[in-house]
XYZ file of N, CA and C in Angstrom:
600
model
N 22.716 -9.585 27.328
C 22.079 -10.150 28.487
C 20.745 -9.420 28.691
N 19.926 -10.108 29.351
C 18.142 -9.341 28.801
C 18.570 -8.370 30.560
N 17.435 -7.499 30.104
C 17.425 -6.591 31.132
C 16.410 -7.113 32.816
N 16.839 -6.638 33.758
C 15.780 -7.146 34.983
C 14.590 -6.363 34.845
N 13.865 -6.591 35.633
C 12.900 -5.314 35.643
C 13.007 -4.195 35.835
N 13.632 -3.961 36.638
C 14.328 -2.563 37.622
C 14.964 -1.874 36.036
N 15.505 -2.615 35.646
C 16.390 -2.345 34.349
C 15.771 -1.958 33.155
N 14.160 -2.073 33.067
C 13.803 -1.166 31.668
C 13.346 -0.445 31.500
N 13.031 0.182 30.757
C 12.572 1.545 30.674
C 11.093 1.633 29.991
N 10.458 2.530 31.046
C 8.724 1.883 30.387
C 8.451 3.877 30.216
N 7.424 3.924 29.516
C 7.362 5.112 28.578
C 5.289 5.674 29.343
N 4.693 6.853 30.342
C 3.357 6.969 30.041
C 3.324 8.407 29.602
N 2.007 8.939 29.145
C 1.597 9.986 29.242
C 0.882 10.429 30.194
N 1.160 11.778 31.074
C 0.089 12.321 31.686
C -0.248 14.068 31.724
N -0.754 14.005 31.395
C -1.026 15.466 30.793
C -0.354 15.903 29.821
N -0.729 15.089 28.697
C -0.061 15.388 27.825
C 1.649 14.940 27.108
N 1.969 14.905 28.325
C 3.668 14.916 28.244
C 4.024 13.353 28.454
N 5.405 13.064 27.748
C 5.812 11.839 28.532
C 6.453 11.773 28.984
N 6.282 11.074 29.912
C 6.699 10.465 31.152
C 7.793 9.216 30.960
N 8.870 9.060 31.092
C 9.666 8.003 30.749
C 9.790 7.965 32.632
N 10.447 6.487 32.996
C 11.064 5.977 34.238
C 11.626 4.649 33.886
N 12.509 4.613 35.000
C 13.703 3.208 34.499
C 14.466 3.808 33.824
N 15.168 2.555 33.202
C 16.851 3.016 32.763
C 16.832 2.661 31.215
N 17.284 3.920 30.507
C 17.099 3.446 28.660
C 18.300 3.718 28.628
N 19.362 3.346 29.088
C 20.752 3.207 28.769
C 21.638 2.610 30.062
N 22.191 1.398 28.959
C 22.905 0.562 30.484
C 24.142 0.297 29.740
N 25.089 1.217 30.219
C 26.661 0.678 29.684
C 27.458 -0.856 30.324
N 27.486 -1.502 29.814
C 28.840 -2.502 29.740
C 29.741 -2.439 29.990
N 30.681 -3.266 30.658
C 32.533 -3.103 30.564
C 32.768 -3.924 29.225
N 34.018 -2.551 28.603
C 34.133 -3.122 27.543
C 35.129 -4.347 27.630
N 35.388 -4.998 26.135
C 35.976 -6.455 26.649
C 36.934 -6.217 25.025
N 38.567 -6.556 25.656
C 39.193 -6.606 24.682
C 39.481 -7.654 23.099
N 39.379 -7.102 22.460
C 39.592 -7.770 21.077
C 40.698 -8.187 20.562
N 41.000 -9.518 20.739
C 42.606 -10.183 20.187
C 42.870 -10.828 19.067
N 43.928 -10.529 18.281
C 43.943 -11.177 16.700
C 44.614 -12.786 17.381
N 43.918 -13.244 17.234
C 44.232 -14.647 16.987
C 45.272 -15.096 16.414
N 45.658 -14.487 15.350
C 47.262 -14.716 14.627
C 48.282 -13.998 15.164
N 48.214 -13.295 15.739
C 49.005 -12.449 16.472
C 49.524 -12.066 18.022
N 48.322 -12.296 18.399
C 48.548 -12.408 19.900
C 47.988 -10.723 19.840
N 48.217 -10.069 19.303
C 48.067 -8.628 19.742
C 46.324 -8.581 19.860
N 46.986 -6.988 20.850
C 45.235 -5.851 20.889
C 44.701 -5.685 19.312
N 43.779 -6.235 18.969
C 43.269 -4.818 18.035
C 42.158 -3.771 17.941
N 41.052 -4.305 19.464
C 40.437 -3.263 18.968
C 39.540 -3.158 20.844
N 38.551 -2.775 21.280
C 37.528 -3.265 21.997
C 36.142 -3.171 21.828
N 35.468 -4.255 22.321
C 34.195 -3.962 22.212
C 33.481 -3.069 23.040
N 32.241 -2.219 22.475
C 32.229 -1.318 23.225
C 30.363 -1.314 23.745
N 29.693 -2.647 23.828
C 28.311 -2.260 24.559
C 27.842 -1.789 25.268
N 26.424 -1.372 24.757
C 24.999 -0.272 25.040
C 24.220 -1.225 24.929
N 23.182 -0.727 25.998
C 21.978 -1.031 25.514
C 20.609 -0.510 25.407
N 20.340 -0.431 24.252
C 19.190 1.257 24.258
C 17.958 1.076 24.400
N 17.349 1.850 25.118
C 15.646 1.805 25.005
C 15.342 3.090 23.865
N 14.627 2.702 23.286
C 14.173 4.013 22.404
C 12.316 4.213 22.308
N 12.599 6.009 21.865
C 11.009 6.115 22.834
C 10.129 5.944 21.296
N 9.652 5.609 20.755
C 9.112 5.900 19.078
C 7.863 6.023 19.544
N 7.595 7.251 19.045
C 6.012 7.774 18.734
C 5.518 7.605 17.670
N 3.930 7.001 17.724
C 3.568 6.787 16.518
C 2.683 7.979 15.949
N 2.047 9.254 17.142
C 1.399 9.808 16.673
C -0.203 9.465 15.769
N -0.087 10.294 14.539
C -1.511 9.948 13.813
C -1.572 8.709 13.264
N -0.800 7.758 13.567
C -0.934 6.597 13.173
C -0.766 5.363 14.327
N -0.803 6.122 15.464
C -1.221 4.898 16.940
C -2.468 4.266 16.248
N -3.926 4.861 15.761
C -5.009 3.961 15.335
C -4.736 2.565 14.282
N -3.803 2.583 13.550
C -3.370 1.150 12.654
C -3.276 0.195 13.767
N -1.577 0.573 14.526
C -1.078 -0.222 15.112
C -1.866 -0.860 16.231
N -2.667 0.090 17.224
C -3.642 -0.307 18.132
C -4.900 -1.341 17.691
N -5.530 -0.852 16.114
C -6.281 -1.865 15.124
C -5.313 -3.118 14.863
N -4.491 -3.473 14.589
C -3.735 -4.432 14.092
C -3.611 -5.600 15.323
N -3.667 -4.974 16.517
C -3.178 -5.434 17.492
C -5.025 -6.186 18.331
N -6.070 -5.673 17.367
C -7.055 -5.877 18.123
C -7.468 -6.645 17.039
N -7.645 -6.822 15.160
C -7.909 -7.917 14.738
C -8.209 -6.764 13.776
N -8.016 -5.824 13.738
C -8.804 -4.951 12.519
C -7.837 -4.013 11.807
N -7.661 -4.395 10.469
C -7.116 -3.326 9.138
C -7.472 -2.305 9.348
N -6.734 -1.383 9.687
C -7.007 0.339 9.496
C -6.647 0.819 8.381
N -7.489 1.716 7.526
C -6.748 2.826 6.602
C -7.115 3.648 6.699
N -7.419 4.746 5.577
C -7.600 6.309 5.810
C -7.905 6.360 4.491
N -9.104 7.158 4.446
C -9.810 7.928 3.051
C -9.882 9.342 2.755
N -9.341 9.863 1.466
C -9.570 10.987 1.350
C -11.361 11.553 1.012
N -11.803 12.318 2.208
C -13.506 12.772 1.856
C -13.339 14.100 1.401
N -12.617 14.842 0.800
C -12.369 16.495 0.782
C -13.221 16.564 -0.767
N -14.194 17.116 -1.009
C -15.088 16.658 -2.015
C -14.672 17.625 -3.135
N -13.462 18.482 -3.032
C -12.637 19.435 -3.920
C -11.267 18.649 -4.493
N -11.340 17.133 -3.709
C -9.933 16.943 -4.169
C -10.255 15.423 -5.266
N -9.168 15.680 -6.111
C -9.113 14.600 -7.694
C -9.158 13.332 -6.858
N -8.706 13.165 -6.023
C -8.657 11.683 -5.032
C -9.514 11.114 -3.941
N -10.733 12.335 -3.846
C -11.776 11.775 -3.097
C -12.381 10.609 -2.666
N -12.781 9.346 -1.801
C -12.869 8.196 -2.501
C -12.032 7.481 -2.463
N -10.891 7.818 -2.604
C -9.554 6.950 -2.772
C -9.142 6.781 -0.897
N -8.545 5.427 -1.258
C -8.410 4.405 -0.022
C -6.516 4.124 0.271
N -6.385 4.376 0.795
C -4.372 4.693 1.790
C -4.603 3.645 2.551
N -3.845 2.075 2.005
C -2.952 1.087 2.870
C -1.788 1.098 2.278
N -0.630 1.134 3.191
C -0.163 1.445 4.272
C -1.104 2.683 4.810
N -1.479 3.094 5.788
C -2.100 3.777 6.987
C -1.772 5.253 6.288
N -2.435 6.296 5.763
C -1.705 7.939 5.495
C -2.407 8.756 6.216
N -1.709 9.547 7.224
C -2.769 10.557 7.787
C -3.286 11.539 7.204
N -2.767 12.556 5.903
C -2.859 13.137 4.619
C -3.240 12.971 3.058
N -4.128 13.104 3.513
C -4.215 12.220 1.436
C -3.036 13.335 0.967
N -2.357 13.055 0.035
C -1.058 13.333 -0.435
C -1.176 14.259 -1.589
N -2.332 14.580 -2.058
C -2.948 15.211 -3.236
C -3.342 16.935 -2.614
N -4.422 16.554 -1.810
C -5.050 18.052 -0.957
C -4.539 18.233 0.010
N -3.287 17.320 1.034
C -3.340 17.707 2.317
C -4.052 17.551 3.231
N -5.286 17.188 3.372
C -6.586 17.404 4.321
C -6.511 16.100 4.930
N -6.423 16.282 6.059
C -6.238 14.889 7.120
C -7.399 13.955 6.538
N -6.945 13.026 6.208
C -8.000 11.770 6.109
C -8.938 10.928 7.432
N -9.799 10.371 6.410
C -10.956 9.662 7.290
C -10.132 8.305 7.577
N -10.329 8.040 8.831
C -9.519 6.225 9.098
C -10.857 5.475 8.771
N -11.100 4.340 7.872
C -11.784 3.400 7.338
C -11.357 1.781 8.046
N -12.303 0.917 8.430
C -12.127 -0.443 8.686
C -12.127 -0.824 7.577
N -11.158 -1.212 6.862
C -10.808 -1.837 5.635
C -10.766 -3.922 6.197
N -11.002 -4.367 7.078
C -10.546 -5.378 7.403
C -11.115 -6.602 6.387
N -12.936 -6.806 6.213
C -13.430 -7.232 5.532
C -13.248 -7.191 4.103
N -13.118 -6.091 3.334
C -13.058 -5.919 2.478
C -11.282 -6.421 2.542
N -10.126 -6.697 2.988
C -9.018 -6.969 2.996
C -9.251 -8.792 2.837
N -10.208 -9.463 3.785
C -10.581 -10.819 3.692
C -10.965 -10.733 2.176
N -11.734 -10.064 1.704
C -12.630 -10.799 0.397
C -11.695 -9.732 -0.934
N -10.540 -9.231 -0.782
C -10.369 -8.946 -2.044
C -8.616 -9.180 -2.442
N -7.850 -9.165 -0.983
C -6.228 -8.680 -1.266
C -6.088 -10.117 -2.358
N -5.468 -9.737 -3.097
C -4.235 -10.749 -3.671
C -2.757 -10.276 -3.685
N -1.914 -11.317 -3.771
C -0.543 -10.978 -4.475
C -0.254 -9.900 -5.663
N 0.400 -8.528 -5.102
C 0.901 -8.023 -6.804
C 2.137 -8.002 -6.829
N 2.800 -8.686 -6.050
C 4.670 -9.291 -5.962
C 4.913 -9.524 -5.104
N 6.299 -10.380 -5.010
C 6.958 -11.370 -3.767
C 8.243 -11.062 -4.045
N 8.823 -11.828 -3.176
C 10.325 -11.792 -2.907
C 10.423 -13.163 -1.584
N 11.269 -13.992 -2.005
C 11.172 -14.764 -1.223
C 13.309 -14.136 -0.723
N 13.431 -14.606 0.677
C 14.530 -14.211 1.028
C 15.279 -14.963 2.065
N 16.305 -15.564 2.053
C 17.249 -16.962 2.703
C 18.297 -16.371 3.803
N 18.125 -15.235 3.404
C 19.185 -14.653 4.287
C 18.133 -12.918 5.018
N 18.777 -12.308 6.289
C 17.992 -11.366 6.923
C 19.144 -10.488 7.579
N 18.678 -9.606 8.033
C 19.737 -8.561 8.534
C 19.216 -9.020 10.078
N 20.184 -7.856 10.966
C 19.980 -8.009 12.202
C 19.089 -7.991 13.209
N 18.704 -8.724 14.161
C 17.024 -8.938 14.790
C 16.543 -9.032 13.709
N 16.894 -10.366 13.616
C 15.248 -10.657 12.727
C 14.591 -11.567 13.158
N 13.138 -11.619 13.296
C 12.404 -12.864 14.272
C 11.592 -13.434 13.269
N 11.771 -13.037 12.376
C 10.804 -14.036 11.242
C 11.382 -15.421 10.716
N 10.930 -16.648 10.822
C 11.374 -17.901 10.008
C 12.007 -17.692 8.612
N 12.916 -18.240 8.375
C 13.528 -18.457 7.476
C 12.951 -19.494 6.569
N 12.629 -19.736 5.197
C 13.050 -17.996 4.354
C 11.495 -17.397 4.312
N 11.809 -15.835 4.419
C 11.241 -14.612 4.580
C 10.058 -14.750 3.291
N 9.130 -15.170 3.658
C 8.109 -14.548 1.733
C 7.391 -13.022 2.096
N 8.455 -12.441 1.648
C 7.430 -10.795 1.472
C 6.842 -10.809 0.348
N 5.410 -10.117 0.817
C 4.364 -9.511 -0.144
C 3.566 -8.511 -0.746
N 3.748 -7.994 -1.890
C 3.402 -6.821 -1.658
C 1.415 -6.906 -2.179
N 0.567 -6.103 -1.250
C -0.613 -6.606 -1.366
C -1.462 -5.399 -2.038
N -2.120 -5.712 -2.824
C -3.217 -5.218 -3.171
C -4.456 -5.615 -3.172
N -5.244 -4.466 -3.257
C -6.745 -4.867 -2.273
C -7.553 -4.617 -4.042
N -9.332 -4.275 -4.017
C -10.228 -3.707 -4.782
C -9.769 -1.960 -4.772
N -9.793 -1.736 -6.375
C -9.603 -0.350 -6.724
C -10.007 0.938 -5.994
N -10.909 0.393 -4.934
C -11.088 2.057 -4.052
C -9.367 1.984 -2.992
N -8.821 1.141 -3.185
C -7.639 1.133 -2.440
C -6.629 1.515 -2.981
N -5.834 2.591 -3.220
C -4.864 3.095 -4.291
C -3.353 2.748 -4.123
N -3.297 2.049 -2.841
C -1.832 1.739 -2.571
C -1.676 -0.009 -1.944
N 0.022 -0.029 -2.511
C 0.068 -1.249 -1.767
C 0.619 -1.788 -1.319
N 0.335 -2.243 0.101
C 0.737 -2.534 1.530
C 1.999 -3.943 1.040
N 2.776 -3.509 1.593
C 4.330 -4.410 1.852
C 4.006 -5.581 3.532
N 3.951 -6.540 3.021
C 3.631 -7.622 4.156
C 4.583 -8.710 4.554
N 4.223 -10.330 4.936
C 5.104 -11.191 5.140
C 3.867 -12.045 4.740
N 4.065 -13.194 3.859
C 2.784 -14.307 3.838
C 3.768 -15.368 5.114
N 2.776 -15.594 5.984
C 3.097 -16.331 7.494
C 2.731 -17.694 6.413
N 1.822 -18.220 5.895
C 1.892 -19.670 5.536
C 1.176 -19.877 4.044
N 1.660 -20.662 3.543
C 1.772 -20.843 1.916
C 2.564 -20.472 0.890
N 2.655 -20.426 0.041
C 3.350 -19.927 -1.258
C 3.156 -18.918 -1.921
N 4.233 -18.252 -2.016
C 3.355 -16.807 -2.794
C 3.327 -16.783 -4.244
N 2.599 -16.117 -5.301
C 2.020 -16.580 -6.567
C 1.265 -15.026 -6.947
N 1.797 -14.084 -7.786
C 1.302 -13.052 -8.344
C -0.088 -13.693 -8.870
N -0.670 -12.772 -8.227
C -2.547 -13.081 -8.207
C -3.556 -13.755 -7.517
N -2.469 -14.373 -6.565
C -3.054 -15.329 -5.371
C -3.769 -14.358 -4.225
N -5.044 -14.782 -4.111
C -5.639 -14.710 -2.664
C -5.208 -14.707 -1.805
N -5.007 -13.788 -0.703
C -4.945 -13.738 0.577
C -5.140 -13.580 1.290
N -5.298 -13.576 3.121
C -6.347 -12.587 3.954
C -5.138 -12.635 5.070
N -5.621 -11.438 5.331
C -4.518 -11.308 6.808
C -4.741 -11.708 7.740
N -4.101 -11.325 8.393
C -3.973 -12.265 10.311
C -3.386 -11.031 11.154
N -3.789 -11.606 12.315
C -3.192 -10.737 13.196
C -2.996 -11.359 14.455
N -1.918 -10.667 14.935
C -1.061 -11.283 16.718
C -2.307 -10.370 17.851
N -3.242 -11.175 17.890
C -4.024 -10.548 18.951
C -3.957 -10.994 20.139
N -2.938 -12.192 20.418
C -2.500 -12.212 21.690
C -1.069 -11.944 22.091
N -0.753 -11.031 22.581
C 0.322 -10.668 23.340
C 0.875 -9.792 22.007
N 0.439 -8.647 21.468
C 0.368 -7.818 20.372
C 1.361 -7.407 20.696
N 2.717 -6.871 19.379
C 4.038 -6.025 19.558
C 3.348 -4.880 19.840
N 2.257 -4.215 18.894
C 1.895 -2.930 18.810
C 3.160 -2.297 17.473
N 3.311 -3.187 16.809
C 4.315 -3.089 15.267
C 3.563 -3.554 14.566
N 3.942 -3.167 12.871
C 3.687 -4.044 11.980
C 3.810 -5.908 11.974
N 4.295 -6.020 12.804
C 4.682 -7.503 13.214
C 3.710 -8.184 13.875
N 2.313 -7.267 14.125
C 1.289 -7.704 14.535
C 0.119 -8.342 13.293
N 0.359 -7.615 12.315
C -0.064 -8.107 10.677
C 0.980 -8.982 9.793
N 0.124 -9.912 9.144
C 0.719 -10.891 8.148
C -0.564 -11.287 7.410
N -0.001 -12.119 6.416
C -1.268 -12.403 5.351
C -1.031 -14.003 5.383
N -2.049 -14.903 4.933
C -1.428 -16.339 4.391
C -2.622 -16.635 2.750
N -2.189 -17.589 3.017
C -3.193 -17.747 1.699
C -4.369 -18.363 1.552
N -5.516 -17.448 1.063
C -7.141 -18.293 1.335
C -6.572 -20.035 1.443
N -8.252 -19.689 2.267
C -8.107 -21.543 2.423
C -7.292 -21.709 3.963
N -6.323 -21.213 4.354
C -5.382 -21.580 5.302
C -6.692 -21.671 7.076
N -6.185 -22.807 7.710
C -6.968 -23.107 8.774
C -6.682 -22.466 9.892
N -7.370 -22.054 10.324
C -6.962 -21.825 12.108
C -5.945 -22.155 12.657
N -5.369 -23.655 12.146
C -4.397 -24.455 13.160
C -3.155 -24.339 12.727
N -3.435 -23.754 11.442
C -2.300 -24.007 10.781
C -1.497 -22.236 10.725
N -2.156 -21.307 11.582
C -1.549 -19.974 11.675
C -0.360 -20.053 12.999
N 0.615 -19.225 12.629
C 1.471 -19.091 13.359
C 1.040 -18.610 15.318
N 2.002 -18.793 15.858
C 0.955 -19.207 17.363
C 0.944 -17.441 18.078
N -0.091 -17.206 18.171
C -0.707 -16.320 18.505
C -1.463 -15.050 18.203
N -1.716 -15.389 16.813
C -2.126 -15.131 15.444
C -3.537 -15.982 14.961
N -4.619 -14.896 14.913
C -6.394 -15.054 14.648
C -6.567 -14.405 13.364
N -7.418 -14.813 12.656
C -8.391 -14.285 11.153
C -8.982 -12.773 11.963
């Protein structure tokens, strides 16, 4: 049953610290479980319902970018390290080589004019909460060679095709502030034809 208002639990910072208020745990009466062939007890159900606090830390800048229309990544500039130059999508706060906190880069443009397909998985079946349409086309994306990694997605519309063009999208209205705010479809795809609340 969805929660009232009074009933959720909202998360700020102020000075530093957070601040939680409302309720991130609302127990249930549990409700007994009967074998049908039997007539007997066998078990009860036992609902929760959780708020959980997830910090994103050095990587709030993706999710906050994602949520505003813009690809974030991170570059290693440490001019001592073999990977200098080199470009981290998925989001790395460390280039993984020297350690040395990376530069965050607007990769967004360069994401329009270069990602293609470098594998799929199309999928008919999903685990629990899942809000994506059935069936699932995950993608795994690669960008132009200053980009050394590659980003795990959903193509929202078209067919997926190792080597195919793509450009992402993003939920810039009414943003999760998740990865669920990014998706890709396939060049060519129109305005009208993006999932609803979701811009180039």
């Amino acid at each position: 049953m969805p929660k009232t208002e009074n009933e959720k639990g909202f998360v700020e910072i102020i000075n530093g610290r957070y601040k939680p208020k409302g309720k991130f745990h609302i127990i249930e009466a549990n409700q007994p479980i009967y074998n049908k062939d039997t007539g007997k007890l066998a078990g009860v159900t036992n609902p929760r319902d959780m708020t959980y606090i997830h910090s994103y830390g050095g990587e709030a800048p993706f999710f906050e970018g994602i949520g505003k229309g813009k690809l974030l990544a991170t570059r290693c500039d440490n001019p001592k390290c073999k990977s200098k130059g080199s470009i981290f999508e998925p989001f790395r706060i460390y280039c993984p080589d020297c350690l040395r906190k990376a530069t965050i880069v607007d990769i967004t443009e360069k994401a329009k004019k270069t990602a293609k397909i470098h594998s799929f998985i199309i999928t008919h079946r999903s685990g629990a909460f899942n809000i994506l349409p059935k069936p699932i086309k995950f993608i795994n994306v690669e960008f132009d060679k200053e980009v050394v990694t590659i980003l795990m997605s959903v193509l929202a519309v078209g067919d997926p095709e190792i080597g195919k063009r793509v450009v992402p999208i993003f939920r810039t209205k009414k943003p999760t502030y998740t990865i669920m705010d990014l998706m890709f479809v396939t060049e060519g795809t129109s305005q009208s034809d993006l999932p609803e609340g979701f811009t180039f």
